[in-house]
Short mmCIF file of C-alpha atoms in Angstrom, two decimals:
data_model
loop_
_atom_site.label_atom_id
_atom_site.label_comp_id
_atom_site.label_asym_id
_atom_site.label_seq_id
_atom_site.Cartn_x
_atom_site.Cartn_y
_atom_site.Cartn_z
CA MET A 1 9.90 -56.44 -30.22
CA LEU A 2 7.79 -57.17 -27.17
CA ALA A 3 8.31 -55.24 -23.98
CA ARG A 4 9.65 -57.07 -20.98
CA LYS A 5 7.20 -58.05 -18.29
CA SER A 6 7.72 -56.52 -14.86
CA ILE A 7 8.88 -58.69 -11.99
CA ILE A 8 6.09 -57.29 -9.76
CA PRO A 9 2.58 -58.31 -10.89
CA GLU A 10 0.38 -55.60 -12.30
CA GLU A 11 -2.46 -56.40 -9.88
CA TYR A 12 -0.21 -55.66 -6.89
CA VAL A 13 1.03 -52.38 -8.40
CA LEU A 14 -2.49 -51.13 -9.16
CA ALA A 15 -3.72 -52.03 -5.69
CA ARG A 16 -0.79 -50.21 -4.08
CA ILE A 17 -1.37 -47.05 -6.18
CA ALA A 18 -5.06 -47.06 -5.28
CA ALA A 19 -4.25 -47.41 -1.57
CA GLU A 20 -1.79 -44.51 -1.70
CA ASN A 21 -4.37 -42.32 -3.42
CA LEU A 22 -6.91 -43.15 -0.73
CA ARG A 23 -4.49 -42.33 2.07
CA LYS A 24 -3.64 -38.90 0.69
CA PRO A 25 -6.38 -36.45 1.72
CA ARG A 26 -7.56 -34.28 -1.12
CA VAL A 27 -7.65 -30.74 0.22
CA ARG A 28 -8.76 -28.04 -2.14
CA ASP A 29 -6.98 -24.73 -1.92
CA ARG A 30 -9.25 -22.11 -0.46
CA LEU A 31 -9.79 -19.28 -2.87
CA PRO A 32 -8.90 -15.85 -1.47
CA LYS A 33 -11.92 -13.74 -0.62
CA ALA A 34 -12.63 -10.95 -3.07
CA ARG A 35 -12.38 -7.52 -1.51
CA PHE A 36 -13.55 -4.17 -2.83
CA ILE A 37 -10.58 -2.17 -1.49
CA ALA A 38 -7.09 -3.68 -1.44
CA LYS A 39 -4.71 -3.12 1.47
CA SER A 40 -2.84 -0.60 -0.69
CA GLY A 41 -6.04 1.41 -1.22
CA ALA A 42 -6.65 0.42 -4.85
CA CYS A 43 -10.23 -0.34 -5.88
CA ASN A 44 -10.59 -4.00 -6.82
CA LEU A 45 -13.24 -3.46 -9.49
CA ALA A 46 -13.19 -4.32 -13.19
CA HIS A 47 -15.40 -2.38 -15.64
CA LYS A 48 -16.61 -4.57 -18.48
CA ASN A 49 -18.78 -4.15 -21.60
CA ILE A 50 -18.67 -0.34 -21.66
CA ARG A 51 -20.37 0.54 -24.94
CA GLU A 52 -20.17 4.33 -24.83
CA GLN A 53 -16.39 4.69 -25.09
CA GLY A 54 -16.72 8.19 -26.55
CA ARG A 55 -17.53 9.61 -23.11
CA PHE A 56 -13.85 9.29 -22.18
CA LEU A 57 -12.86 11.47 -25.13
CA GLN A 58 -15.25 14.21 -24.04
CA ASP A 59 -13.04 14.67 -20.96
CA ILE A 60 -9.72 14.21 -22.76
CA PHE A 61 -7.58 15.93 -20.12
CA THR A 62 -8.72 13.61 -17.29
CA THR A 63 -8.27 10.65 -19.62
CA LEU A 64 -4.67 11.67 -20.32
CA VAL A 65 -3.95 12.15 -16.61
CA ASP A 66 -5.42 8.74 -15.73
CA LEU A 67 -3.26 6.93 -18.31
CA LYS A 68 -0.15 5.04 -17.31
CA TRP A 69 3.20 6.79 -17.57
CA ARG A 70 4.38 4.82 -20.61
CA HIS A 71 1.21 5.69 -22.53
CA THR A 72 1.46 9.34 -21.49
CA LEU A 73 5.08 9.60 -22.66
CA VAL A 74 4.22 7.97 -25.99
CA ILE A 75 1.36 10.43 -26.55
CA PHE A 76 3.60 13.33 -25.45
CA THR A 77 6.26 12.39 -28.01
CA MET A 78 3.87 11.55 -30.83
CA SER A 79 1.89 14.78 -30.45
CA PHE A 80 4.99 16.88 -31.14
CA LEU A 81 6.27 14.62 -33.92
CA CYS A 82 2.91 14.54 -35.67
CA SER A 83 2.52 18.33 -35.49
CA TRP A 84 6.03 18.85 -36.86
CA LEU A 85 5.35 16.43 -39.72
CA LEU A 86 1.96 17.94 -40.49
CA PHE A 87 3.28 21.47 -40.76
CA ALA A 88 6.38 20.26 -42.63
CA ILE A 89 4.02 18.94 -45.32
CA MET A 90 2.20 22.26 -45.33
CA TRP A 91 5.47 24.25 -45.70
CA TRP A 92 6.60 21.93 -48.51
CA LEU A 93 3.27 22.41 -50.31
CA VAL A 94 3.55 26.20 -49.95
CA ALA A 95 7.06 26.11 -51.44
CA PHE A 96 5.97 23.70 -54.17
CA ALA A 97 2.91 25.79 -55.12
CA HIS A 98 4.94 28.97 -55.26
CA GLY A 99 7.64 27.32 -57.41
CA ASP A 100 10.46 27.76 -54.88
CA ILE A 101 11.65 24.16 -55.17
CA TYR A 102 11.98 24.36 -58.99
CA ALA A 103 13.73 27.71 -58.71
CA TYR A 104 16.37 26.25 -56.39
CA MET A 105 16.76 23.18 -58.63
CA GLU A 106 17.21 25.18 -61.86
CA LYS A 107 19.55 27.87 -60.57
CA SER A 108 22.88 27.08 -59.03
CA GLY A 109 25.83 28.81 -57.43
CA MET A 110 25.71 32.61 -57.31
CA GLU A 111 22.25 32.72 -58.88
CA LYS A 112 20.62 31.23 -55.74
CA SER A 113 21.53 34.25 -53.67
CA GLY A 114 19.16 36.36 -55.74
CA LEU A 115 16.17 34.13 -54.94
CA GLU A 116 15.90 35.24 -51.29
CA SER A 117 13.57 38.12 -52.18
CA THR A 118 11.30 36.08 -54.49
CA VAL A 119 10.66 32.81 -52.53
CA CYS A 120 8.25 32.31 -49.63
CA VAL A 121 10.80 30.67 -47.31
CA THR A 122 14.49 30.83 -48.00
CA ASN A 123 16.56 27.63 -48.27
CA VAL A 124 13.53 25.30 -48.37
CA ARG A 125 14.69 23.03 -51.20
CA SER A 126 13.21 19.64 -50.11
CA PHE A 127 10.94 17.99 -47.59
CA THR A 128 13.86 17.60 -45.15
CA SER A 129 14.51 21.34 -45.14
CA ALA A 130 10.76 21.94 -44.75
CA PHE A 131 10.70 19.59 -41.71
CA LEU A 132 13.64 21.41 -40.13
CA PHE A 133 11.93 24.77 -40.71
CA SER A 134 8.73 23.39 -39.09
CA ILE A 135 10.70 22.44 -35.95
CA GLU A 136 12.40 25.87 -35.86
CA VAL A 137 9.06 27.67 -36.10
CA GLN A 138 7.22 25.62 -33.44
CA VAL A 139 10.08 25.41 -30.94
CA THR A 140 11.26 29.00 -31.77
CA ILE A 141 14.88 27.94 -32.21
CA GLY A 142 15.73 30.21 -35.13
CA PHE A 143 19.12 29.08 -36.45
CA GLY A 144 19.03 31.77 -39.14
CA GLY A 145 19.51 29.59 -42.21
CA ARG A 146 15.80 29.58 -43.14
CA MET A 147 13.45 32.54 -42.85
CA MET A 148 10.16 33.85 -44.26
CA THR A 149 9.73 36.66 -46.75
CA GLU A 150 6.86 39.01 -47.64
CA GLU A 151 6.04 37.25 -50.91
CA CYS A 152 3.43 34.75 -49.60
CA PRO A 153 0.42 35.74 -47.45
CA LEU A 154 -0.42 32.00 -47.26
CA ALA A 155 2.92 31.30 -45.58
CA ILE A 156 2.18 33.98 -42.98
CA THR A 157 -1.18 32.28 -42.26
CA VAL A 158 0.52 28.91 -41.86
CA LEU A 159 3.06 30.49 -39.48
CA ILE A 160 0.29 31.94 -37.28
CA LEU A 161 -1.61 28.64 -37.29
CA GLN A 162 1.46 26.61 -36.31
CA ASN A 163 2.26 28.96 -33.42
CA ILE A 164 -1.29 28.63 -32.06
CA VAL A 165 -1.31 24.83 -32.40
CA GLY A 166 2.15 24.58 -30.79
CA LEU A 167 1.03 26.66 -27.79
CA ILE A 168 -2.06 24.46 -27.31
CA ILE A 169 0.01 21.27 -27.45
CA ASN A 170 2.54 22.67 -24.99
CA ALA A 171 -0.16 23.77 -22.55
CA VAL A 172 -2.06 20.48 -22.65
CA MET A 173 0.90 18.12 -22.48
CA LEU A 174 2.89 20.05 -19.88
CA GLY A 175 -0.24 20.45 -17.76
CA CYS A 176 -0.86 16.72 -18.04
CA ILE A 177 2.70 15.90 -16.95
CA PHE A 178 2.46 18.33 -14.03
CA MET A 179 -0.86 16.89 -12.84
CA LYS A 180 0.47 13.34 -13.01
CA THR A 181 3.52 14.23 -10.91
CA ALA A 182 1.45 16.20 -8.37
CA GLN A 183 -1.43 13.74 -7.99
CA ALA A 184 -2.96 13.51 -4.52
CA HIS A 185 -2.54 9.74 -4.18
CA ARG A 186 1.25 10.17 -4.18
CA ARG A 187 0.96 11.83 -0.78
CA ALA A 188 -1.21 8.95 0.41
CA GLU A 189 1.76 6.58 0.05
CA THR A 190 3.15 7.89 3.37
CA LEU A 191 -0.19 7.53 5.20
CA ILE A 192 -0.13 4.07 6.75
CA PHE A 193 -2.70 1.85 8.45
CA SER A 194 -2.22 -1.11 10.77
CA ARG A 195 -2.21 -4.51 9.10
CA HIS A 196 -4.92 -5.82 11.42
CA ALA A 197 -7.83 -4.30 13.29
CA VAL A 198 -8.74 -5.34 16.83
CA ILE A 199 -11.86 -5.69 18.95
CA ALA A 200 -11.40 -5.15 22.69
CA VAL A 201 -13.05 -3.57 25.70
CA ARG A 202 -12.49 0.17 26.18
CA ASN A 203 -14.35 2.13 28.86
CA GLY A 204 -16.66 -0.81 29.49
CA LYS A 205 -17.72 -1.14 25.83
CA LEU A 206 -16.66 -3.41 23.00
CA CYS A 207 -14.79 -1.30 20.44
CA PHE A 208 -13.49 -1.82 16.93
CA MET A 209 -10.04 -0.20 16.66
CA PHE A 210 -7.25 0.29 14.15
CA ARG A 211 -4.15 2.47 13.99
CA VAL A 212 -3.30 5.18 11.45
CA GLY A 213 -0.10 7.20 11.08
CA ASP A 214 1.73 9.70 8.88
CA LEU A 215 5.39 9.14 8.02
CA ARG A 216 6.07 12.71 6.87
CA LYS A 217 6.71 15.73 9.05
CA SER A 218 4.46 17.90 6.88
CA MET A 219 0.99 17.50 8.30
CA ILE A 220 -2.42 16.69 6.87
CA ILE A 221 -4.75 19.59 7.60
CA SER A 222 -8.39 18.95 8.57
CA ALA A 223 -7.88 15.18 8.51
CA SER A 224 -11.04 13.14 8.98
CA VAL A 225 -11.74 9.40 9.08
CA ARG A 226 -14.80 7.63 7.70
CA ILE A 227 -15.64 3.96 8.22
CA GLN A 228 -18.02 1.91 6.11
CA VAL A 229 -19.08 -1.71 6.27
CA VAL A 230 -19.66 -3.38 2.92
CA LYS A 231 -21.41 -6.72 2.81
CA LYS A 232 -23.81 -8.76 0.73
CA THR A 233 -27.41 -8.56 1.98
CA THR A 234 -30.84 -9.76 0.93
CA THR A 235 -33.95 -7.64 1.32
CA PRO A 236 -37.25 -9.06 2.68
CA GLU A 237 -38.54 -9.02 -0.91
CA GLY A 238 -35.73 -11.35 -2.00
CA GLU A 239 -33.58 -8.77 -3.76
CA VAL A 240 -29.85 -9.45 -3.43
CA VAL A 241 -27.73 -6.35 -2.84
CA PRO A 242 -24.10 -7.33 -3.53
CA ILE A 243 -22.58 -4.05 -2.29
CA HIS A 244 -24.58 -2.83 0.69
CA GLN A 245 -22.78 0.11 2.31
CA LEU A 246 -23.35 1.09 5.93
CA ASP A 247 -21.74 4.07 7.64
CA ILE A 248 -20.53 3.50 11.17
CA PRO A 249 -19.68 6.38 13.52
CA VAL A 250 -16.20 7.09 14.86
CA ASP A 251 -15.71 7.78 18.56
CA ASN A 252 -14.14 11.25 18.48
CA PRO A 253 -14.39 13.65 21.44
CA ILE A 254 -13.82 16.62 19.11
CA GLU A 255 -17.05 18.09 17.79
CA SER A 256 -15.61 18.91 14.35
CA ASN A 257 -14.82 15.18 13.81
CA ASN A 258 -11.28 16.11 12.66
CA ILE A 259 -8.13 14.48 13.98
CA PHE A 260 -4.73 16.00 14.67
CA LEU A 261 -2.46 13.49 12.95
CA VAL A 262 0.84 14.62 14.44
CA ALA A 263 1.55 11.10 15.77
CA PRO A 264 0.01 7.66 15.14
CA LEU A 265 -3.52 7.47 16.52
CA ILE A 266 -5.83 4.59 17.40
CA ILE A 267 -9.21 5.21 15.76
CA CYS A 268 -12.02 3.73 17.84
CA HIS A 269 -15.57 2.77 16.93
CA VAL A 270 -17.87 1.88 19.83
CA ILE A 271 -19.98 -1.16 18.95
CA ASP A 272 -23.43 -0.06 20.06
CA LYS A 273 -26.98 -0.39 18.73
CA ARG A 274 -26.20 1.75 15.69
CA SER A 275 -23.25 -0.42 14.67
CA PRO A 276 -23.60 -3.23 12.10
CA LEU A 277 -21.21 -5.26 14.31
CA TYR A 278 -23.67 -5.20 17.23
CA ASP A 279 -24.90 -8.79 16.82
CA ILE A 280 -21.57 -10.37 15.88
CA SER A 281 -19.67 -12.47 18.42
CA ALA A 282 -16.13 -13.83 18.28
CA THR A 283 -17.27 -17.17 16.89
CA ASP A 284 -19.55 -15.54 14.31
CA LEU A 285 -16.83 -13.18 13.08
CA ALA A 286 -14.92 -15.89 11.18
CA ASN A 287 -18.03 -16.78 9.17
CA GLN A 288 -19.05 -13.21 8.35
CA ASP A 289 -18.82 -12.05 4.74
CA LEU A 290 -18.12 -8.40 5.45
CA GLU A 291 -15.43 -5.82 4.74
CA VAL A 292 -14.71 -2.74 6.82
CA ILE A 293 -13.49 0.10 4.58
CA VAL A 294 -11.51 2.96 6.16
CA ILE A 295 -11.11 6.29 4.36
CA LEU A 296 -8.77 9.03 5.56
CA GLU A 297 -9.16 12.44 3.90
CA GLY A 298 -7.32 15.71 4.40
CA VAL A 299 -5.53 18.63 2.78
CA VAL A 300 -1.78 18.41 2.12
CA GLU A 301 -0.02 21.19 3.99
CA THR A 302 2.65 21.86 1.36
CA THR A 303 0.52 21.80 -1.81
CA GLY A 304 -3.05 22.48 -0.63
CA ILE A 305 -4.36 19.49 -2.60
CA THR A 306 -6.97 17.22 -1.03
CA THR A 307 -5.66 13.68 -0.60
CA GLN A 308 -7.35 10.42 0.32
CA ALA A 309 -5.90 7.20 1.72
CA ARG A 310 -7.91 3.98 1.87
CA THR A 311 -7.64 0.47 3.24
CA SER A 312 -9.96 -2.32 4.31
CA TYR A 313 -10.23 -5.12 6.84
CA ILE A 314 -11.95 -8.41 6.15
CA ALA A 315 -13.07 -10.85 8.87
CA GLU A 316 -9.74 -12.72 8.86
CA GLU A 317 -7.86 -9.47 9.57
CA ILE A 318 -9.87 -8.54 12.69
CA GLN A 319 -8.32 -9.86 15.91
CA TRP A 320 -10.77 -10.36 18.77
CA GLY A 321 -9.40 -9.77 22.27
CA HIS A 322 -6.27 -7.87 21.24
CA ARG A 323 -4.99 -4.37 21.88
CA PHE A 324 -2.32 -2.23 20.19
CA VAL A 325 0.93 -1.71 22.06
CA SER A 326 2.08 1.80 22.91
CA ILE A 327 4.67 3.20 20.50
CA VAL A 328 4.91 6.83 21.65
CA THR A 329 7.43 7.55 24.41
CA GLU A 330 8.98 10.68 25.86
CA GLU A 331 12.77 10.85 25.58
CA GLU A 332 14.70 13.91 26.78
CA GLY A 333 11.75 16.25 26.33
CA VAL A 334 10.90 14.95 22.84
CA TYR A 335 8.13 12.52 21.91
CA SER A 336 9.56 9.55 20.04
CA VAL A 337 7.57 7.16 17.81
CA ASP A 338 8.78 3.58 17.26
CA TYR A 339 7.28 2.55 13.92
CA SER A 340 8.73 -0.97 14.21
CA LYS A 341 5.86 -1.72 16.66
CA PHE A 342 3.21 0.08 14.62
CA GLY A 343 1.04 -2.98 14.03
CA ASN A 344 2.00 -5.03 17.11
CA THR A 345 -0.82 -6.21 19.37
CA VAL A 346 -1.11 -8.01 22.70
CA LYS A 347 -3.81 -10.29 24.05
CA VAL A 348 -6.18 -8.78 26.59
CA ALA A 349 -9.27 -9.95 28.44
CA ALA A 350 -12.40 -9.52 26.33
CA PRO A 351 -15.76 -11.28 26.38
CA ARG A 352 -16.35 -13.59 23.44
CA CYS A 353 -20.02 -12.68 23.19
CA SER A 354 -21.59 -10.01 21.01
CA ALA A 355 -22.14 -6.42 22.09
CA ARG A 356 -25.89 -7.06 22.34
CA GLU A 357 -25.37 -9.90 24.80
CA LEU A 358 -22.93 -7.76 26.75
CA ASP A 359 -25.51 -4.98 27.06
CA GLU A 360 -28.20 -7.43 28.15
CA LYS A 361 -25.92 -9.19 30.67
CA PRO A 362 -23.29 -6.79 32.06
CA SER A 363 -22.16 -9.48 34.49
CA ILE A 364 -20.34 -11.20 31.58
CA LEU A 365 -17.79 -8.41 31.51
CA ILE A 366 -17.25 -8.61 35.28
CA GLN A 367 -16.78 -12.38 35.12
CA THR A 368 -14.34 -12.04 32.24
CA LEU A 369 -12.30 -9.45 34.11
CA GLN A 370 -12.30 -11.59 37.26
CA LYS A 371 -11.11 -14.62 35.31
CA SER A 372 -8.37 -12.59 33.69
CA GLU A 373 -7.32 -11.25 37.09
CA LEU A 374 -7.18 -14.76 38.53
CA SER A 375 -5.21 -16.04 35.57
CA HIS A 376 -2.87 -13.08 35.89
CA GLN A 377 -2.31 -13.82 39.60
CA ASN A 378 -1.74 -17.49 38.86
CA SER A 379 0.79 -16.61 36.18
CA LEU A 380 2.55 -14.30 38.64
CA ARG A 381 2.63 -17.07 41.25
CA LYS A 382 4.04 -19.49 38.72
CA ARG A 383 6.70 -17.00 37.72
CA ASN A 384 7.64 -16.35 41.34
CA SER A 385 7.80 -20.07 42.11
CA MET A 386 9.91 -20.65 39.03
CA ARG A 387 12.25 -17.85 40.07
CA ARG A 388 12.52 -19.33 43.57
CA ASN A 389 13.25 -22.79 42.20
CA ASN A 390 15.85 -21.37 39.87
CA SER A 391 17.50 -19.43 42.71
CA MET A 392 17.49 -22.53 44.93
CA ARG A 393 19.05 -24.61 42.19
CA ARG A 394 21.70 -21.97 41.66
CA ASN A 395 22.47 -21.89 45.39
CA ASN A 396 22.67 -25.67 45.55
CA SER A 397 24.96 -25.77 42.56
CA ILE A 398 27.17 -23.09 44.12
CA ARG A 399 27.31 -25.07 47.39
CA ARG A 400 28.21 -28.24 45.55
CA ASN A 401 30.93 -26.45 43.68
CA ASN A 402 32.27 -24.99 46.91
CA SER A 403 32.17 -28.38 48.64
CA SER A 404 33.90 -30.00 45.70
CA LEU A 405 36.60 -27.36 45.97
CA MET A 406 36.91 -27.77 49.78
CA VAL A 407 37.50 -31.56 49.68
CA PRO A 408 40.83 -31.43 47.83
CA LYS A 409 41.96 -28.61 50.08
CA MET A 410 41.22 -30.70 53.19
CA LEU A 411 43.04 -33.67 51.73
CA HIS A 412 46.05 -31.52 51.04
CA LEU A 413 46.08 -30.26 54.63
CA VAL A 414 45.78 -33.78 56.04
CA ARG A 415 48.66 -34.97 53.90
CA SER A 416 50.86 -32.07 54.95
CA LEU A 417 50.09 -32.75 58.65
CA ARG A 418 50.97 -36.41 58.27
CA GLN A 419 54.28 -35.52 56.69
CA LYS A 420 55.09 -33.12 59.54
CA LEU A 421 54.23 -35.78 62.17
CA LEU A 422 56.44 -38.34 60.46
CA LEU A 423 59.37 -35.94 60.35
CA SER A 424 58.97 -35.04 64.05
CA SER A 425 58.83 -38.75 65.08
CA CYS A 426 62.05 -39.44 63.19
CA PHE A 427 63.95 -36.75 65.09
#
């Protein structure tokens, strides 16, 4: 059966489809830029083709601590189960070699009570009873139904060996669980950084700034901040360095370079000749392939463990000509911190040129400040004029309303006077 022909010709349909495809712009989705440090502080790095896997087993304790919780719990459970099964087999072999199992199978009733002085372990008749005795020995439960005798020196050796192995397993696994629960990066979850960094003028210099805070009341002792710029560079010899790290100094008036993180602080880096941001302007920033890595280190006050919090800022997360709003206020003799405004910024006057151009031509900063002052005055004048216009409109509307209310009152008075005149003329 042949298919029906369409009412619309095929040539018209194909031409229309082609025209629609031409009209629709084909925009490719921009791939997100790869970053070395995520905003959460995790290292965005994948290790591939590691041939010497045995190096991880040489440091087995660190390997167990670095595993995920589900893997750690599986290993924790299997280590005890495997040790219990292994020594259960050994206890069964001891009983089998000594003939205890056959003795219990051949004798019955009252005769079994006389075997307690001749067997290695009492009441070990099968592998199940041997497994239960292995658990009792290693966990030191001691129900009393099964016990050792003096008949077998080999059984005493197995008992000593199982106690030693059980103590080693307990020490390793419990230590691993404790270290996983008390890891330093857990404390770093309450150390927060601002979502964006800013570049603005402070004390006549262009500065790179970001905000850091601690959500807990327990402090970080000897806290210090390090900043590094990571970018891809090429040497004069043509060698490509994919991860070129540059340290940039932090503007800190304290000689020890430590910060007192009792409240959120704005960390400032002055963009000078030593800074890798010295030749970057506002227009060049969007095209820069760089990443600013921030590392906060300190000692936890409650545990004494050194902790480290990390984050990074790529070019898209650096706002030029912005400044952080103040979030610390004094209320009734107590300093209050509003964390809802932690990452809020406001626009401020800042030259769009690089720090090098600003050093060579200081007049740029003066012109920028003058322009911002003029724009601020113009905005104030506009606001005042708008307020005046609004007040005048309100007054006019009030007058109109009053006049509209006065007209019916006057009409009522005129009518009442007319009625009085008519009555007086009649009399």
